[in-house]
Structure formats: C-alpha cells, structure tokens
C-alpha cells in the first residue's frame, strides 16, 4: 500500500462501518476467525469480540491470514487505545507490526513451553504470549473464542493439578489409618 492511504471507520445509523484505503467496505474476514459475526467496534469501551474482529480484518486485508491469526490480540489492544470517537482514520502503515507492537510492548518471542506453569498463571493477568505458550503446551486451539480457550485452559490446569496430587501420594500411604505396633 502506498503512503497516505488509510482505513476509515465511522459509526452511523446502520452500525459501525469500516472502509479500505480503496473506499470499499472492509470484509469481516470471518473465514479466517469468527469472533464477532455482527460487526466491528473500537475504542476503550469496545466489546472484546468486536474489536478482535476489526483487528483480524485489518491485518488480513493489509498483510496475511497468518499474521492476522498470530497477532490479532496484540493489534486489538493497539486499536482499543488508538481509535476513539465516532470517526477515525488509520494510515495503512499503522497496520505494520513496527508501529503497533512497539506501542504496546509486545515481546519478540512467545515464552517456551517449559517456561510456563499452568498451575501458577493468573488467567486474568496473563499476556497473550503466555496464553499462546500454554495452549501449545496443552494442545489447545489458540484460534477459538476467549471463553472456550479459557475453559480449555482451566480443564488442563485441573488435570495437571490432579496428576500432581496423584503422584505425591506414596504407595505406602495409609489414608490416616494407624497400624498397631508389631509387638502388641
């Protein structure tokens, strides 16, 4: 895309409309990931699924499907902070990771699977990079709704905790029963 070209968004009676730099309506790219079939939103108070769908659509339109799938969460946070009001203009260059990833301090690499412990992570405070590593470690599809992903992670946490509890019980554990002394 050439310099000076921009995506535009506006809230109107028909909902939230987003236009490509060519002036066409931006496709929702639901075939890539279906977060919010109903449309887009933006700004600090935006619904998470709708701002995710906007991030997916913008990244897929300006770069590739894989970049959209891998980075829509980070880009959605950038959009939440940068796009406010009923109308906005986003230069096409802003969809480059060089712009938005530095602004939200995205780590260059996802932590290794060995570096994350599902029993110690606070799901409400974890970064997307940590969530991605946990999903990879526990064979959970990262590209599903946040609620489904968190439910799968919670199931995996319970499974790990029960395995840990089972392995800590020794085969000589008597369950609290005391055997009488042999000389009695």
PDB file of C-alpha atoms in Angstrom:
ATOM      1  CA  UNK A   1       0.000   0.000   0.000  1.00  0.00           C
ATOM      2  CA  UNK A   2       1.219   3.449  -0.756  1.00  0.00           C
ATOM      3  CA  UNK A   3       1.863   6.249   1.711  1.00  0.00           C
ATOM      4  CA  UNK A   4      -1.063   8.466   2.637  1.00  0.00           C
ATOM      5  CA  UNK A   5      -3.595   5.699   2.172  1.00  0.00           C
ATOM      6  CA  UNK A   6      -5.752   4.939   5.175  1.00  0.00           C
ATOM      7  CA  UNK A   7      -8.539   2.790   6.555  1.00  0.00           C
ATOM      8  CA  UNK A   8     -11.516   4.772   7.810  1.00  0.00           C
ATOM      9  CA  UNK A   9     -14.205   3.934  10.314  1.00  0.00           C
ATOM     10  CA  UNK A  10     -17.474   5.590  11.214  1.00  0.00           C
ATOM     11  CA  UNK A  11     -20.429   4.943  13.488  1.00  0.00           C
ATOM     12  CA  UNK A  12     -23.735   5.623  11.812  1.00  0.00           C
ATOM     13  CA  UNK A  13     -27.395   4.599  11.967  1.00  0.00           C
ATOM     14  CA  UNK A  14     -26.547   1.308  10.209  1.00  0.00           C
ATOM     15  CA  UNK A  15     -23.795   0.367  12.671  1.00  0.00           C
ATOM     16  CA  UNK A  16     -20.039   0.647  12.563  1.00  0.00           C
ATOM     17  CA  UNK A  17     -18.655   0.815   9.029  1.00  0.00           C
ATOM     18  CA  UNK A  18     -15.011   0.414   8.098  1.00  0.00           C
ATOM     19  CA  UNK A  19     -13.615   1.254   4.674  1.00  0.00           C
ATOM     20  CA  UNK A  20     -10.447   0.045   2.962  1.00  0.00           C
ATOM     21  CA  UNK A  21      -7.960   2.563   1.541  1.00  0.00           C
ATOM     22  CA  UNK A  22      -9.700   1.998  -1.817  1.00  0.00           C
ATOM     23  CA  UNK A  23     -13.045   3.122  -0.366  1.00  0.00           C
ATOM     24  CA  UNK A  24     -14.674  -0.341  -0.302  1.00  0.00           C
ATOM     25  CA  UNK A  25     -16.317  -1.742   2.829  1.00  0.00           C
ATOM     26  CA  UNK A  26     -13.806  -3.827   4.755  1.00  0.00           C
ATOM     27  CA  UNK A  27     -14.655  -7.534   4.707  1.00  0.00           C
ATOM     28  CA  UNK A  28     -15.006  -9.019   8.214  1.00  0.00           C
ATOM     29  CA  UNK A  29     -12.767 -11.948   7.227  1.00  0.00           C
ATOM     30  CA  UNK A  30     -14.974 -14.378   9.143  1.00  0.00           C
ATOM     31  CA  UNK A  31     -13.436 -17.214   7.114  1.00  0.00           C
ATOM     32  CA  UNK A  32     -10.169 -16.593   8.980  1.00  0.00           C
ATOM     33  CA  UNK A  33     -11.594 -16.420  12.502  1.00  0.00           C
ATOM     34  CA  UNK A  34     -15.183 -15.859  13.548  1.00  0.00           C
ATOM     35  CA  UNK A  35     -15.038 -13.680  16.672  1.00  0.00           C
ATOM     36  CA  UNK A  36     -17.943 -11.289  16.033  1.00  0.00           C
ATOM     37  CA  UNK A  37     -20.149 -12.009  13.022  1.00  0.00           C
ATOM     38  CA  UNK A  38     -22.234  -8.950  13.907  1.00  0.00           C
ATOM     39  CA  UNK A  39     -19.521  -6.463  13.060  1.00  0.00           C
ATOM     40  CA  UNK A  40     -16.754  -4.258  14.351  1.00  0.00           C
ATOM     41  CA  UNK A  41     -16.228  -1.872  17.242  1.00  0.00           C
ATOM     42  CA  UNK A  42     -13.359   0.261  18.534  1.00  0.00           C
ATOM     43  CA  UNK A  43     -12.246   2.440  21.407  1.00  0.00           C
ATOM     44  CA  UNK A  44     -11.717   1.898  25.132  1.00  0.00           C
ATOM     45  CA  UNK A  45     -15.243   0.627  25.781  1.00  0.00           C
ATOM     46  CA  UNK A  46     -15.426  -1.673  22.745  1.00  0.00           C
ATOM     47  CA  UNK A  47     -16.710  -5.218  23.068  1.00  0.00           C
ATOM     48  CA  UNK A  48     -13.696  -7.577  23.038  1.00  0.00           C
ATOM     49  CA  UNK A  49     -15.003  -9.859  20.281  1.00  0.00           C
ATOM     50  CA  UNK A  50     -15.912  -6.920  18.011  1.00  0.00           C
ATOM     51  CA  UNK A  51     -12.548  -5.191  18.385  1.00  0.00           C
ATOM     52  CA  UNK A  52     -10.843  -8.561  17.810  1.00  0.00           C
ATOM     53  CA  UNK A  53     -12.812  -8.941  14.561  1.00  0.00           C
ATOM     54  CA  UNK A  54     -11.708  -5.465  13.470  1.00  0.00           C
ATOM     55  CA  UNK A  55      -8.067  -6.361  14.196  1.00  0.00           C
ATOM     56  CA  UNK A  56      -8.391  -9.628  12.259  1.00  0.00           C
ATOM     57  CA  UNK A  57      -9.966  -7.885   9.283  1.00  0.00           C
ATOM     58  CA  UNK A  58      -7.426  -5.048   9.169  1.00  0.00           C
ATOM     59  CA  UNK A  59      -4.423  -7.370   9.498  1.00  0.00           C
ATOM     60  CA  UNK A  60      -5.782  -9.880   6.972  1.00  0.00           C
ATOM     61  CA  UNK A  61      -6.534  -7.098   4.487  1.00  0.00           C
ATOM     62  CA  UNK A  62      -3.177  -5.368   4.869  1.00  0.00           C
ATOM     63  CA  UNK A  63      -0.869  -8.366   5.324  1.00  0.00           C
ATOM     64  CA  UNK A  64      -1.605 -12.114   5.558  1.00  0.00           C
ATOM     65  CA  UNK A  65      -4.007 -14.569   7.132  1.00  0.00           C
ATOM     66  CA  UNK A  66      -1.240 -15.998   9.328  1.00  0.00           C
ATOM     67  CA  UNK A  67      -0.235 -12.582  10.637  1.00  0.00           C
ATOM     68  CA  UNK A  68      -3.900 -11.888  11.416  1.00  0.00           C
ATOM     69  CA  UNK A  69      -4.261 -15.171  13.308  1.00  0.00           C
ATOM     70  CA  UNK A  70      -0.989 -14.813  15.179  1.00  0.00           C
ATOM     71  CA  UNK A  71      -1.230 -11.162  16.184  1.00  0.00           C
ATOM     72  CA  UNK A  72      -4.853 -10.013  16.260  1.00  0.00           C
ATOM     73  CA  UNK A  73      -4.937  -9.821  20.080  1.00  0.00           C
ATOM     74  CA  UNK A  74      -1.948  -7.503  20.293  1.00  0.00           C
ATOM     75  CA  UNK A  75      -3.256  -5.391  17.413  1.00  0.00           C
ATOM     76  CA  UNK A  76      -6.712  -5.226  19.044  1.00  0.00           C
ATOM     77  CA  UNK A  77      -5.125  -3.679  22.153  1.00  0.00           C
ATOM     78  CA  UNK A  78      -3.426  -1.091  19.974  1.00  0.00           C
ATOM     79  CA  UNK A  79      -6.772  -0.312  18.285  1.00  0.00           C
ATOM     80  CA  UNK A  80      -8.519  -0.051  21.663  1.00  0.00           C
ATOM     81  CA  UNK A  81      -6.041   2.641  22.712  1.00  0.00           C
ATOM     82  CA  UNK A  82      -5.680   4.488  19.402  1.00  0.00           C
ATOM     83  CA  UNK A  83      -9.176   4.584  17.879  1.00  0.00           C
ATOM     84  CA  UNK A  84     -11.713   6.750  19.658  1.00  0.00           C
ATOM     85  CA  UNK A  85     -14.876   8.563  18.733  1.00  0.00           C
ATOM     86  CA  UNK A  86     -17.428   8.048  16.014  1.00  0.00           C
ATOM     87  CA  UNK A  87     -14.953   8.522  13.153  1.00  0.00           C
ATOM     88  CA  UNK A  88     -11.336   7.562  12.737  1.00  0.00           C
ATOM     89  CA  UNK A  89      -8.610   7.312  10.153  1.00  0.00           C
ATOM     90  CA  UNK A  90      -5.829   4.713  10.408  1.00  0.00           C
ATOM     91  CA  UNK A  91      -2.944   5.082   7.955  1.00  0.00           C
ATOM     92  CA  UNK A  92      -2.295   1.760   6.257  1.00  0.00           C
ATOM     93  CA  UNK A  93       1.266   1.937   7.595  1.00  0.00           C
ATOM     94  CA  UNK A  94      -0.148   1.626  11.146  1.00  0.00           C
ATOM     95  CA  UNK A  95      -1.161  -1.961  10.432  1.00  0.00           C
ATOM     96  CA  UNK A  96       2.557  -2.779  10.265  1.00  0.00           C
ATOM     97  CA  UNK A  97       3.835  -4.535  13.394  1.00  0.00           C
ATOM     98  CA  UNK A  98       6.655  -1.995  13.536  1.00  0.00           C
ATOM     99  CA  UNK A  99       4.081   0.594  14.587  1.00  0.00           C
ATOM    100  CA  UNK A 100       1.691  -1.162  16.943  1.00  0.00           C
ATOM    101  CA  UNK A 101       3.865  -3.830  18.545  1.00  0.00           C
ATOM    102  CA  UNK A 102       6.312  -1.266  19.913  1.00  0.00           C
ATOM    103  CA  UNK A 103       3.473   0.847  21.276  1.00  0.00           C
ATOM    104  CA  UNK A 104       2.105  -1.991  23.369  1.00  0.00           C
ATOM    105  CA  UNK A 105       5.468  -3.585  24.199  1.00  0.00           C
ATOM    106  CA  UNK A 106       4.853  -6.988  22.644  1.00  0.00           C
ATOM    107  CA  UNK A 107       7.637  -9.449  23.375  1.00  0.00           C
ATOM    108  CA  UNK A 108       9.595 -10.638  20.360  1.00  0.00           C
ATOM    109  CA  UNK A 109       9.066 -14.283  21.222  1.00  0.00           C
ATOM    110  CA  UNK A 110       6.464 -16.420  22.870  1.00  0.00           C
ATOM    111  CA  UNK A 111       7.873 -17.950  26.071  1.00  0.00           C
ATOM    112  CA  UNK A 112       8.935 -21.574  25.696  1.00  0.00           C
ATOM    113  CA  UNK A 113       6.501 -24.218  26.864  1.00  0.00           C
ATOM    114  CA  UNK A 114       8.915 -25.167  29.636  1.00  0.00           C
ATOM    115  CA  UNK A 115       8.897 -21.598  30.955  1.00  0.00           C
ATOM    116  CA  UNK A 116       5.169 -21.505  31.693  1.00  0.00           C
ATOM    117  CA  UNK A 117       3.468 -23.322  34.545  1.00  0.00           C
ATOM    118  CA  UNK A 118      -0.288 -23.578  34.160  1.00  0.00           C
ATOM    119  CA  UNK A 119      -0.773 -24.017  37.909  1.00  0.00           C
ATOM    120  CA  UNK A 120       0.982 -20.709  38.671  1.00  0.00           C
ATOM    121  CA  UNK A 121      -0.509 -18.457  35.975  1.00  0.00           C
ATOM    122  CA  UNK A 122      -3.300 -15.992  36.751  1.00  0.00           C
ATOM    123  CA  UNK A 123      -5.532 -16.306  33.663  1.00  0.00           C
ATOM    124  CA  UNK A 124      -6.925 -12.795  34.148  1.00  0.00           C
ATOM    125  CA  UNK A 125      -3.457 -11.203  34.194  1.00  0.00           C
ATOM    126  CA  UNK A 126      -1.517 -13.304  31.670  1.00  0.00           C
ATOM    127  CA  UNK A 127      -0.261 -11.870  28.397  1.00  0.00           C
ATOM    128  CA  UNK A 128      -1.364 -13.280  25.068  1.00  0.00           C
ATOM    129  CA  UNK A 129       2.168 -14.634  24.558  1.00  0.00           C
ATOM    130  CA  UNK A 130       1.910 -16.666  27.789  1.00  0.00           C
ATOM    131  CA  UNK A 131      -1.590 -17.816  26.838  1.00  0.00           C
ATOM    132  CA  UNK A 132      -0.293 -18.946  23.459  1.00  0.00           C
ATOM    133  CA  UNK A 133       2.567 -20.922  25.086  1.00  0.00           C
ATOM    134  CA  UNK A 134       0.117 -22.599  27.475  1.00  0.00           C
ATOM    135  CA  UNK A 135      -2.187 -23.502  24.603  1.00  0.00           C
ATOM    136  CA  UNK A 136       0.699 -25.010  22.650  1.00  0.00           C
ATOM    137  CA  UNK A 137       1.932 -26.922  25.711  1.00  0.00           C
ATOM    138  CA  UNK A 138      -1.501 -28.397  26.458  1.00  0.00           C
ATOM    139  CA  UNK A 139      -2.578 -28.905  22.813  1.00  0.00           C
ATOM    140  CA  UNK A 140      -5.384 -26.313  22.931  1.00  0.00           C
ATOM    141  CA  UNK A 141      -6.530 -24.460  19.808  1.00  0.00           C
ATOM    142  CA  UNK A 142      -5.467 -20.814  20.243  1.00  0.00           C
ATOM    143  CA  UNK A 143      -7.804 -19.677  17.467  1.00  0.00           C
ATOM    144  CA  UNK A 144     -11.130 -20.046  19.276  1.00  0.00           C
ATOM    145  CA  UNK A 145     -13.177 -17.724  21.426  1.00  0.00           C
ATOM    146  CA  UNK A 146     -11.561 -16.416  24.588  1.00  0.00           C
ATOM    147  CA  UNK A 147     -14.217 -18.111  26.739  1.00  0.00           C
ATOM    148  CA  UNK A 148     -13.695 -21.508  25.065  1.00  0.00           C
ATOM    149  CA  UNK A 149      -9.923 -21.147  25.261  1.00  0.00           C
ATOM    150  CA  UNK A 150     -10.022 -20.188  28.950  1.00  0.00           C
ATOM    151  CA  UNK A 151     -12.368 -23.100  29.706  1.00  0.00           C
ATOM    152  CA  UNK A 152      -9.941 -25.496  27.991  1.00  0.00           C
ATOM    153  CA  UNK A 153      -7.018 -23.981  29.909  1.00  0.00           C
ATOM    154  CA  UNK A 154      -8.895 -24.338  33.199  1.00  0.00           C
ATOM    155  CA  UNK A 155      -9.597 -28.015  32.369  1.00  0.00           C
ATOM    156  CA  UNK A 156      -5.896 -28.513  31.605  1.00  0.00           C
ATOM    157  CA  UNK A 157      -4.964 -26.811  34.915  1.00  0.00           C
ATOM    158  CA  UNK A 158      -7.280 -29.153  36.842  1.00  0.00           C
ATOM    159  CA  UNK A 159      -5.806 -32.161  35.037  1.00  0.00           C
ATOM    160  CA  UNK A 160      -2.233 -31.084  35.864  1.00  0.00           C
ATOM    161  CA  UNK A 161      -3.184 -30.464  39.496  1.00  0.00           C
ATOM    162  CA  UNK A 162      -4.836 -33.881  39.813  1.00  0.00           C
ATOM    163  CA  UNK A 163      -1.787 -35.572  38.220  1.00  0.00           C
ATOM    164  CA  UNK A 164       0.465 -33.735  40.684  1.00  0.00           C
ATOM    165  CA  UNK A 165      -1.726 -34.783  43.630  1.00  0.00           C
ATOM    166  CA  UNK A 166      -1.804 -38.395  42.427  1.00  0.00           C
ATOM    167  CA  UNK A 167       1.989 -38.560  42.049  1.00  0.00           C
ATOM    168  CA  UNK A 168       2.553 -37.072  45.528  1.00  0.00           C
ATOM    169  CA  UNK A 169       0.609 -39.875  47.208  1.00  0.00           C
ATOM    170  CA  UNK A 170       3.033 -42.625  48.082  1.00  0.00           C
ATOM    171  CA  UNK A 171       2.145 -46.298  47.664  1.00  0.00           C
ATOM    172  CA  UNK A 172       2.585 -46.725  51.456  1.00  0.00           C
ATOM    173  CA  UNK A 173       0.082 -44.003  52.246  1.00  0.00           C
ATOM    174  CA  UNK A 174      -2.419 -45.494  54.677  1.00  0.00           C
ATOM    175  CA  UNK A 175      -5.007 -42.774  54.340  1.00  0.00           C
ATOM    176  CA  UNK A 176      -4.736 -41.858  58.018  1.00  0.00           C
ATOM    177  CA  UNK A 177      -5.043 -45.433  59.336  1.00  0.00           C
ATOM    178  CA  UNK A 178      -2.520 -46.338  62.012  1.00  0.00           C
ATOM    179  CA  UNK A 179      -1.384 -49.927  62.160  1.00  0.00           C
ATOM    180  CA  UNK A 180      -0.902 -51.394  65.619  1.00  0.00           C
ATOM    181  CA  UNK A 181       2.696 -51.959  66.679  1.00  0.00           C
ATOM    182  CA  UNK A 182       4.019 -55.435  65.748  1.00  0.00           C
ATOM    183  CA  UNK A 183       4.970 -56.266  69.377  1.00  0.00           C
ATOM    184  CA  UNK A 184       1.446 -55.824  70.788  1.00  0.00           C
TER     185      UNK A 184
END
